[in-house]
mmCIF file of C-alpha atoms and ligand atoms in Angstrom:
data_model
loop_
_atom_site.group_PDB
_atom_site.id
_atom_site.type_symbol
_atom_site.label_atom_id
_atom_site.label_comp_id
_atom_site.label_asym_id
_atom_site.label_seq_id
_atom_site.Cartn_x
_atom_site.Cartn_y
_atom_site.Cartn_z
ATOM 1 C CA MET Z 1 4.546 -5.409 26.992
ATOM 2 C CA ASP Z 2 0.967 -5.330 28.138
ATOM 3 C CA GLU Z 3 -0.086 -3.641 24.827
ATOM 4 C CA ASP Z 4 1.755 -6.500 23.016
ATOM 5 C CA VAL Z 5 -0.113 -9.107 24.883
ATOM 6 C CA GLU Z 6 -3.559 -7.458 24.461
ATOM 7 C CA LYS Z 7 -2.895 -7.258 20.680
ATOM 8 C CA LEU Z 8 -1.802 -10.771 20.502
ATOM 9 C CA LYS Z 9 -4.899 -12.006 22.341
ATOM 10 C CA GLN Z 10 -7.127 -10.063 20.011
ATOM 11 C CA ARG Z 11 -5.319 -11.404 16.891
ATOM 12 C CA LEU Z 12 -5.383 -15.021 18.155
ATOM 13 C CA PRO Z 13 -8.336 -15.832 20.431
ATOM 14 C CA LEU Z 14 -7.912 -18.581 22.855
ATOM 15 C CA LEU Z 15 -10.582 -20.865 21.253
ATOM 16 C CA ASP Z 16 -8.925 -20.473 17.713
ATOM 17 C CA TYR Z 17 -5.560 -21.375 19.219
ATOM 18 C CA LEU Z 18 -7.098 -24.444 20.977
ATOM 19 C CA ARG Z 19 -8.717 -25.685 17.735
ATOM 20 C CA GLN Z 20 -5.515 -25.243 15.988
ATOM 21 C CA GLN Z 21 -4.050 -27.588 18.586
ATOM 22 C CA HIS Z 22 -6.909 -29.997 17.794
ATOM 23 C CA TRP Z 23 -8.899 -29.458 20.892
ATOM 24 C CA THR Z 24 -12.452 -30.578 20.270
ATOM 25 C CA ALA Z 25 -15.352 -29.096 22.156
ATOM 26 C CA ARG Z 26 -19.029 -28.827 22.228
ATOM 27 C CA PRO Z 27 -21.128 -25.784 23.331
ATOM 28 C CA ALA Z 28 -21.729 -25.753 27.094
ATOM 29 C CA GLY Z 29 -25.266 -24.383 27.644
ATOM 30 C CA HIS Z 30 -25.941 -21.023 26.078
ATOM 31 C CA GLY Z 31 -23.693 -18.145 25.209
ATOM 32 C CA SER Z 32 -20.152 -18.483 24.345
ATOM 33 C CA GLU Z 33 -18.994 -21.317 26.564
ATOM 34 C CA PHE Z 34 -17.463 -24.551 25.290
ATOM 35 C CA VAL Z 35 -16.457 -27.686 26.998
ATOM 36 C CA GLY Z 36 -14.148 -30.590 26.209
ATOM 37 C CA LEU Z 37 -11.444 -32.852 27.456
ATOM 38 C CA CYS Z 38 -8.656 -31.087 29.428
ATOM 39 C CA PRO Z 39 -5.459 -30.713 27.422
ATOM 40 C CA LEU Z 40 -3.515 -30.148 30.675
ATOM 41 C CA HIS Z 41 -4.440 -33.373 32.645
ATOM 42 C CA ALA Z 42 -5.572 -36.902 31.726
ATOM 43 C CA GLU Z 43 -9.427 -37.276 32.061
ATOM 44 C CA THR Z 44 -12.296 -39.223 30.482
ATOM 45 C CA ARG Z 45 -15.120 -36.801 31.271
ATOM 46 C CA PRO Z 46 -14.909 -33.328 29.893
ATOM 47 C CA SER Z 47 -14.293 -30.626 32.492
ATOM 48 C CA PHE Z 48 -12.211 -28.071 30.494
ATOM 49 C CA TYR Z 49 -14.384 -24.969 29.902
ATOM 50 C CA VAL Z 50 -13.544 -21.985 27.564
ATOM 51 C CA ASN Z 51 -15.412 -18.782 27.577
ATOM 52 C CA ALA Z 52 -14.871 -17.473 24.092
ATOM 53 C CA SER Z 53 -16.146 -13.911 24.790
ATOM 54 C CA LYS Z 54 -13.963 -13.500 27.942
ATOM 55 C CA ASN Z 55 -11.128 -15.391 26.207
ATOM 56 C CA LEU Z 56 -10.431 -17.477 29.344
ATOM 57 C CA PHE Z 57 -10.338 -21.168 30.225
ATOM 58 C CA TYR Z 58 -11.022 -23.066 33.572
ATOM 59 C CA CYS Z 59 -10.696 -26.762 34.268
ATOM 60 C CA HIS Z 60 -12.768 -28.245 37.079
ATOM 61 C CA GLY Z 61 -10.606 -31.263 37.039
ATOM 62 C CA CYS Z 62 -7.065 -29.848 37.651
ATOM 63 C CA GLY Z 63 -8.147 -26.552 38.770
ATOM 64 C CA GLN Z 64 -6.076 -24.648 36.197
ATOM 65 C CA GLY Z 65 -7.379 -21.474 34.489
ATOM 66 C CA GLY Z 66 -6.415 -18.287 32.788
ATOM 67 C CA ASP Z 67 -5.962 -16.719 29.388
ATOM 68 C CA LEU Z 68 -4.064 -17.749 26.274
ATOM 69 C CA LEU Z 69 -0.643 -17.006 27.638
ATOM 70 C CA ARG Z 70 -1.302 -18.903 30.716
ATOM 71 C CA PHE Z 71 -2.549 -21.812 28.646
ATOM 72 C CA VAL Z 72 0.701 -21.921 26.653
ATOM 73 C CA GLN Z 73 2.906 -21.643 29.739
ATOM 74 C CA LEU Z 74 1.119 -24.652 31.266
ATOM 75 C CA SER Z 75 0.805 -26.776 28.124
ATOM 76 C CA ARG Z 76 4.257 -26.161 26.799
ATOM 77 C CA HIS Z 77 6.190 -25.571 30.087
ATOM 78 C CA LEU Z 78 7.467 -22.153 28.955
ATOM 79 C CA SER Z 79 7.906 -18.936 30.889
ATOM 80 C CA PHE Z 80 5.679 -16.074 30.235
ATOM 81 C CA ARG Z 81 8.178 -14.332 28.135
ATOM 82 C CA GLN Z 82 8.837 -17.537 26.128
ATOM 83 C CA SER Z 83 5.132 -18.071 25.628
ATOM 84 C CA LEU Z 84 4.798 -14.641 24.296
ATOM 85 C CA ALA Z 85 7.535 -15.162 21.882
ATOM 86 C CA TYR Z 86 6.221 -18.447 20.805
ATOM 87 C CA LEU Z 87 2.708 -17.055 20.078
ATOM 88 C CA GLN Z 88 3.926 -13.980 18.319
ATOM 89 C CA GLN Z 89 5.727 -16.356 15.955
ATOM 90 C CA GLN Z 90 2.702 -18.661 15.611
ATOM 91 C CA SER Z 91 0.407 -15.727 14.744
ATOM 92 C CA ALA Z 92 2.763 -13.630 12.572
ATOM 93 C CA PRO Z 93 1.238 -12.763 9.171
ATOM 94 C CA PRO Z 94 3.342 -13.398 5.987
ATOM 95 C CA THR Z 95 6.228 -11.070 5.654
ATOM 96 C CA ASP Z 96 6.061 -10.805 1.810
ATOM 97 C CA PRO Z 97 6.834 -7.037 1.155
ATOM 98 C CA ALA Z 98 4.195 -6.813 -1.503
ATOM 99 C CA ALA Z 99 1.615 -8.081 0.972
ATOM 100 C CA VAL Z 100 2.619 -5.430 3.506
ATOM 101 C CA LEU Z 101 2.526 -2.644 0.981
ATOM 102 C CA GLU Z 102 -0.849 -3.887 -0.129
ATOM 103 C CA GLN Z 103 -2.058 -3.651 3.487
ATOM 104 C CA ALA Z 104 -0.574 -0.125 3.830
ATOM 105 C CA ALA Z 105 -2.150 1.062 0.603
ATOM 106 C CA THR Z 106 -5.483 -0.188 1.603
ATOM 107 C CA PHE Z 107 -5.217 1.450 5.022
ATOM 108 C CA TYR Z 108 -4.309 4.841 3.410
ATOM 109 C CA GLN Z 109 -7.177 4.477 0.944
ATOM 110 C CA GLN Z 110 -9.531 4.039 3.965
ATOM 111 C CA GLN Z 111 -8.242 7.107 5.526
ATOM 112 C CA PHE Z 112 -8.936 9.171 2.456
ATOM 113 C CA ASP Z 113 -12.399 9.905 3.185
ATOM 114 C CA ARG Z 114 -11.826 10.677 6.902
ATOM 115 C CA TYR Z 115 -9.484 13.604 6.214
ATOM 116 C CA PRO Z 116 -10.984 16.504 4.236
ATOM 117 C CA GLU Z 117 -7.602 18.022 3.536
ATOM 118 C CA ALA Z 118 -6.847 14.992 1.302
ATOM 119 C CA LEU Z 119 -9.648 15.719 -1.055
ATOM 120 C CA HIS Z 120 -8.978 19.390 -0.711
ATOM 121 C CA TYR Z 121 -5.491 18.982 -1.918
ATOM 122 C CA LEU Z 122 -6.503 16.637 -4.830
ATOM 123 C CA LYS Z 123 -8.888 19.228 -5.970
ATOM 124 C CA TYR Z 124 -6.184 21.960 -5.791
ATOM 125 C CA ARG Z 125 -4.126 19.567 -8.127
ATOM 126 C CA GLY Z 126 -7.181 19.185 -10.503
ATOM 127 C CA LEU Z 127 -8.440 15.835 -9.400
ATOM 128 C CA HIS Z 128 -11.992 15.737 -8.415
ATOM 129 C CA ASP Z 129 -13.655 12.684 -9.925
ATOM 130 C CA PRO Z 130 -14.269 10.119 -7.120
ATOM 131 C CA ALA Z 131 -14.235 7.310 -9.577
ATOM 132 C CA SER Z 132 -10.747 8.167 -10.875
ATOM 133 C CA ILE Z 133 -9.422 8.602 -7.336
ATOM 134 C CA GLN Z 134 -10.698 5.158 -6.464
ATOM 135 C CA GLU Z 135 -9.440 3.579 -9.788
ATOM 136 C CA LEU Z 136 -5.973 5.001 -9.120
ATOM 137 C CA ARG Z 137 -6.214 3.744 -5.463
ATOM 138 C CA ILE Z 138 -5.244 7.195 -4.180
ATOM 139 C CA GLY Z 139 -4.964 7.303 -0.417
ATOM 140 C CA TYR Z 140 -4.041 9.622 2.387
ATOM 141 C CA ALA Z 141 -1.351 9.133 5.104
ATOM 142 C CA PRO Z 142 -2.458 11.318 8.082
ATOM 143 C CA GLY Z 143 0.689 10.167 9.979
ATOM 144 C CA ALA Z 144 0.900 8.424 13.330
ATOM 145 C CA SER Z 145 -1.561 5.722 12.564
ATOM 146 C CA LEU Z 146 -0.162 3.201 10.195
ATOM 147 C CA ARG Z 147 2.294 1.808 12.756
ATOM 148 C CA ARG Z 148 -0.500 1.031 15.174
ATOM 149 C CA HIS Z 149 -2.635 -0.476 12.313
ATOM 150 C CA LEU Z 150 -0.074 -2.721 10.995
ATOM 151 C CA THR Z 151 1.608 -3.848 14.256
ATOM 152 C CA ALA Z 152 -1.873 -4.838 15.573
ATOM 153 C CA GLN Z 153 -2.031 -7.167 12.538
ATOM 154 C CA GLY Z 154 1.232 -8.742 13.733
ATOM 155 C CA TYR Z 155 3.725 -6.934 11.448
ATOM 156 C CA SER Z 156 6.825 -6.285 13.324
ATOM 157 C CA SER Z 157 8.139 -2.745 13.643
ATOM 158 C CA ASP Z 158 11.386 -4.149 12.348
ATOM 159 C CA LEU Z 159 9.893 -5.237 9.046
ATOM 160 C CA LEU Z 160 7.989 -1.941 8.587
ATOM 161 C CA ARG Z 161 11.236 -0.099 9.180
ATOM 162 C CA ARG Z 162 13.065 -2.166 6.722
ATOM 163 C CA LEU Z 163 10.330 -1.433 4.058
ATOM 164 C CA GLY Z 164 10.529 2.354 4.902
ATOM 165 C CA LEU Z 165 6.980 2.458 6.170
ATOM 166 C CA LEU Z 166 8.413 3.661 9.531
ATOM 167 C CA ASN Z 167 11.395 5.900 9.985
ATOM 168 C CA LEU Z 168 14.448 5.137 12.154
ATOM 169 C CA GLN Z 169 12.502 6.494 15.211
ATOM 170 C CA GLY Z 170 9.711 4.013 14.645
ATOM 171 C CA CYS Z 171 7.179 6.652 13.464
ATOM 172 C CA ASP Z 172 5.110 6.603 10.218
ATOM 173 C CA ALA Z 173 7.375 7.729 7.498
ATOM 174 C CA PHE Z 174 4.401 9.189 5.417
ATOM 175 C CA TYR Z 175 2.908 12.162 7.198
ATOM 176 C CA ARG Z 176 0.155 14.387 5.683
ATOM 177 C CA ARG Z 177 0.811 12.860 2.361
ATOM 178 C CA VAL Z 178 -1.370 11.814 -0.593
ATOM 179 C CA VAL Z 179 -0.225 8.253 -1.512
ATOM 180 C CA PHE Z 180 -0.231 6.475 -4.895
ATOM 181 C CA PRO Z 181 0.591 2.795 -5.031
ATOM 182 C CA CYS Z 182 3.039 1.859 -7.682
ATOM 183 C CA CYS Z 183 2.330 -1.667 -9.213
ATOM 184 C CA GLN Z 184 4.392 -4.097 -11.208
ATOM 185 C CA ALA Z 185 2.593 -7.249 -12.598
ATOM 186 C CA GLY Z 186 -0.366 -6.616 -10.251
ATOM 187 C CA ARG Z 187 1.662 -6.234 -7.145
ATOM 188 C CA ILE Z 188 2.500 -3.174 -5.128
ATOM 189 C CA VAL Z 189 6.251 -2.525 -5.328
ATOM 190 C CA ASN Z 190 6.443 0.939 -3.961
ATOM 191 C CA LEU Z 191 4.341 3.944 -2.666
ATOM 192 C CA TYR Z 192 4.636 7.485 -3.781
ATOM 193 C CA GLY Z 193 3.792 10.093 -1.134
ATOM 194 C CA ARG Z 194 3.076 13.728 -2.091
ATOM 195 C CA SER Z 195 3.164 16.110 0.885
ATOM 196 C CA ILE Z 196 0.056 18.317 1.014
ATOM 197 C CA ASP Z 197 2.149 20.997 2.671
ATOM 198 C CA ALA Z 198 4.132 22.819 0.037
ATOM 199 C CA ALA Z 199 7.341 22.839 1.977
ATOM 200 C CA CYS Z 200 8.131 18.968 1.759
ATOM 201 C CA ALA Z 201 9.402 17.236 -1.263
ATOM 202 C CA HIS Z 202 7.602 14.256 -2.593
ATOM 203 C CA ARG Z 203 9.082 10.862 -1.885
ATOM 204 C CA PHE Z 204 9.146 7.088 -2.414
ATOM 205 C CA LEU Z 205 9.739 4.317 -0.050
ATOM 206 C CA PRO Z 206 13.338 3.090 -0.373
ATOM 207 C CA GLY Z 207 13.617 0.113 -2.706
ATOM 208 C CA PRO Z 208 12.751 -0.461 -6.311
ATOM 209 C CA ARG Z 209 10.014 1.650 -7.903
ATOM 210 C CA GLY Z 210 9.145 -0.813 -10.614
ATOM 211 C CA GLY Z 211 9.028 0.103 -14.335
ATOM 212 C CA LEU Z 212 6.801 2.497 -16.037
ATOM 213 C CA TYR Z 213 3.671 3.350 -13.878
ATOM 214 C CA ALA Z 214 0.609 1.204 -14.714
ATOM 215 C CA TRP Z 215 2.480 -0.262 -17.735
ATOM 216 C CA GLU Z 216 0.398 -3.368 -17.991
ATOM 217 C CA GLN Z 217 -2.682 -1.367 -18.820
ATOM 218 C CA VAL Z 218 -0.994 0.506 -21.871
ATOM 219 C CA ARG Z 219 1.551 -1.936 -23.248
ATOM 220 C CA GLN Z 220 -0.851 -3.049 -25.955
ATOM 221 C CA CYS Z 221 -1.730 0.397 -27.080
ATOM 222 C CA PRO Z 222 -0.157 1.533 -30.480
ATOM 223 C CA GLU Z 223 0.084 4.995 -29.134
ATOM 224 C CA VAL Z 224 1.247 5.808 -25.494
ATOM 225 C CA ILE Z 225 1.572 9.151 -23.879
ATOM 226 C CA LEU Z 226 4.559 9.377 -21.486
ATOM 227 C CA VAL Z 227 4.441 12.024 -18.670
ATOM 228 C CA GLU Z 228 7.035 12.570 -15.869
ATOM 229 C CA GLY Z 229 4.813 13.009 -12.809
ATOM 230 C CA LEU Z 230 2.022 11.033 -11.207
ATOM 231 C CA PHE Z 231 -0.313 14.154 -11.018
ATOM 232 C CA ASP Z 232 0.145 14.648 -14.692
ATOM 233 C CA TYR Z 233 -0.845 11.020 -15.147
ATOM 234 C CA ALA Z 234 -3.820 11.403 -12.840
ATOM 235 C CA VAL Z 235 -5.472 14.453 -14.639
ATOM 236 C CA LEU Z 236 -4.960 12.770 -18.002
ATOM 237 C CA TRP Z 237 -6.490 9.678 -16.823
ATOM 238 C CA GLN Z 238 -9.355 11.530 -15.252
ATOM 239 C CA ALA Z 239 -9.832 13.304 -18.620
ATOM 240 C CA GLY Z 240 -10.186 10.052 -20.361
ATOM 241 C CA PHE Z 241 -6.721 9.526 -21.741
ATOM 242 C CA HIS Z 242 -6.181 5.878 -20.638
ATOM 243 C CA ASN Z 243 -3.214 5.189 -22.781
ATOM 244 C CA VAL Z 244 -0.990 7.183 -20.530
ATOM 245 C CA THR Z 245 2.017 6.035 -18.351
ATOM 246 C CA CYS Z 246 4.526 7.809 -16.290
ATOM 247 C CA SER Z 247 8.229 7.546 -15.834
ATOM 248 C CA LEU Z 248 8.318 9.227 -12.315
ATOM 249 C CA GLY Z 249 10.904 11.735 -13.488
ATOM 250 C CA THR Z 250 12.418 12.695 -16.807
ATOM 251 C CA TYR Z 251 15.174 10.120 -16.562
ATOM 252 C CA LEU Z 252 14.025 6.678 -17.549
ATOM 253 C CA ASN Z 253 15.824 3.702 -15.847
ATOM 254 C CA PRO Z 254 17.020 0.821 -18.186
ATOM 255 C CA ASN Z 255 13.963 -1.324 -17.389
ATOM 256 C CA GLN Z 256 11.468 1.589 -18.198
ATOM 257 C CA PHE Z 257 13.358 2.228 -21.523
ATOM 258 C CA ARG Z 258 13.234 -1.481 -22.464
ATOM 259 C CA GLN Z 259 9.394 -1.400 -21.762
ATOM 260 C CA LEU Z 260 8.878 1.416 -24.204
ATOM 261 C CA CYS Z 261 10.846 -0.407 -26.850
ATOM 262 C CA ASP Z 262 9.405 -3.894 -26.465
ATOM 263 C CA ARG Z 263 7.158 -3.438 -29.525
ATOM 264 C CA GLY Z 264 6.502 -0.936 -32.352
ATOM 265 C CA ARG Z 265 4.515 1.951 -31.055
ATOM 266 C CA THR Z 266 4.325 5.682 -31.074
ATOM 267 C CA VAL Z 267 5.304 7.437 -27.882
ATOM 268 C CA PHE Z 268 3.938 11.015 -27.192
ATOM 269 C CA LEU Z 269 6.520 12.624 -24.956
ATOM 270 C CA THR Z 270 4.724 15.011 -22.708
ATOM 271 C CA PHE Z 271 7.326 16.365 -20.252
ATOM 272 C CA ASP Z 272 6.987 19.640 -18.423
ATOM 273 C CA ALA Z 273 7.579 22.792 -20.595
ATOM 274 C CA ASP Z 274 9.846 24.314 -17.960
ATOM 275 C CA ALA Z 275 10.857 27.951 -18.517
ATOM 276 C CA ASN Z 276 14.728 26.871 -18.436
ATOM 277 C CA GLY Z 277 13.907 24.163 -21.158
ATOM 278 C CA SER Z 278 15.147 21.228 -19.078
ATOM 279 C CA GLY Z 279 12.034 19.174 -19.794
ATOM 280 C CA GLN Z 280 12.175 19.783 -23.466
ATOM 281 C CA GLN Z 281 15.828 18.877 -23.489
ATOM 282 C CA ALA Z 282 15.106 15.706 -21.604
ATOM 283 C CA SER Z 283 12.425 14.971 -24.040
ATOM 284 C CA GLU Z 284 14.563 15.643 -27.124
ATOM 285 C CA ARG Z 285 17.249 13.277 -25.752
ATOM 286 C CA LEU Z 286 14.850 10.479 -25.006
ATOM 287 C CA ALA Z 287 13.265 11.006 -28.525
ATOM 288 C CA HIS Z 288 16.677 10.307 -30.188
ATOM 289 C CA ARG Z 289 17.294 7.201 -28.014
ATOM 290 C CA LEU Z 290 13.958 5.909 -28.807
ATOM 291 C CA GLN Z 291 14.181 6.471 -32.561
ATOM 292 C CA ALA Z 292 17.416 4.671 -32.542
ATOM 293 C CA GLN Z 293 15.451 1.658 -31.334
ATOM 294 C CA GLY Z 294 12.867 2.056 -33.968
ATOM 295 C CA ILE Z 295 10.160 3.652 -31.811
ATOM 296 C CA ALA Z 296 8.306 6.514 -33.324
ATOM 297 C CA THR Z 297 8.078 9.587 -31.047
ATOM 298 C CA ARG Z 298 6.049 12.725 -31.039
ATOM 299 C CA ARG Z 299 6.941 15.755 -28.696
ATOM 300 C CA VAL Z 300 3.913 17.427 -27.224
ATOM 301 C CA LEU Z 301 4.443 21.161 -26.763
ATOM 302 C CA LEU Z 302 2.544 22.548 -23.846
ATOM 303 C CA PRO Z 303 2.377 26.225 -23.275
ATOM 304 C CA GLU Z 304 5.426 27.526 -21.727
ATOM 305 C CA GLY Z 305 5.687 27.016 -17.927
ATOM 306 C CA HIS Z 306 3.039 24.310 -17.966
ATOM 307 C CA ASP Z 307 3.042 20.548 -17.278
ATOM 308 C CA PRO Z 308 0.042 18.513 -18.058
ATOM 309 C CA ASN Z 309 -1.163 18.892 -14.591
ATOM 310 C CA SER Z 310 -1.187 22.568 -14.510
ATOM 311 C CA PHE Z 311 -2.630 22.668 -18.023
ATOM 312 C CA PHE Z 312 -5.723 21.005 -16.762
ATOM 313 C CA VAL Z 313 -5.718 22.851 -13.371
ATOM 314 C CA GLN Z 314 -5.812 26.060 -15.178
ATOM 315 C CA GLY Z 315 -8.851 25.110 -17.268
ATOM 316 C CA GLY Z 316 -7.521 23.037 -20.183
ATOM 317 C CA ASP Z 317 -9.883 20.310 -21.177
ATOM 318 C CA ALA Z 318 -9.655 17.047 -22.987
ATOM 319 C CA ARG Z 319 -10.458 18.442 -26.425
ATOM 320 C CA GLN Z 320 -7.606 21.083 -25.987
ATOM 321 C CA PHE Z 321 -5.239 18.404 -24.877
ATOM 322 C CA GLN Z 322 -6.238 16.250 -27.922
ATOM 323 C CA SER Z 323 -5.342 19.174 -30.155
ATOM 324 C CA LEU Z 324 -1.908 19.252 -28.459
ATOM 325 C CA LEU Z 325 -1.483 15.623 -29.344
ATOM 326 C CA GLU Z 326 -2.437 16.118 -32.913
ATOM 327 C CA ALA Z 327 -0.071 19.046 -33.135
ATOM 328 C CA ALA Z 328 2.803 17.156 -31.590
ATOM 329 C CA GLN Z 329 6.067 17.327 -33.552
ATOM 330 C CA PRO Z 330 7.679 14.105 -34.895
HETATM 331 ZN ZN1 LIG V 1 -7.460 -30.116 33.827
#
């Protein structure tokens, strides 16, 4: 409770609240004091003082004084609890999911430089170019810090839980994960979190993942490279292949399939060359489905056991990958 009150008072300073309520005041002397007519009793000469740095008021006319909560209690005739609820509602930020995810993504991006393990992990996955990392808005979720950050901005734990940013226990859902925002039409619709500890699987937030990754940037390209994983995407982007998109798995949802077919183009299918052939089978099936829609396809054959990410991690370069594209089978 005390913590809630402190956060609220930081978010909504007394002077701001009074001005929202159309209180007019002039500076009183020097410093951060203001004086105006008292909103709590009838008067003709200003005797209501607000100290903006202490966030307190005092009226020399009626003798009332205190903080924001006290002011709301007196002016609206509410109990302490009712005043708190009223102010929380007044100061609540918009609850548009995209806006919350945007805040979360920005926060994770800000954490990236503060935790060396994040960059260390990206380097291990072949990503080292700071400009690419920034362009892709890659962030880091250290865990146990997003909740504090977003609730201090007034987002309710309940909303954060609904969006999957917090787990059912109310703790950060992403813990020691590198985070990629997934956008659709310029708005973040989901976050992908890759654990930097080998034991944990990657995960998304619940809810839609949008269409093909970064589709807006490539939809005009006559040739598009399609990969299955975001780290494949990221190393290709870093290597200068900007006509790349990602299906976040080998199975394309109907929306993603429609996107690939929305105009004539050539799709370079660049799925993993798994030893058991599952990536190649998926790529063959998809090639047939696309061809049936009039889309030209080329299947890029990576060395066995490789995906585009490991190809670059193990020393492959842009020129060599270009040769693979040129050798791709119709
Ligand atoms: Zn007064």
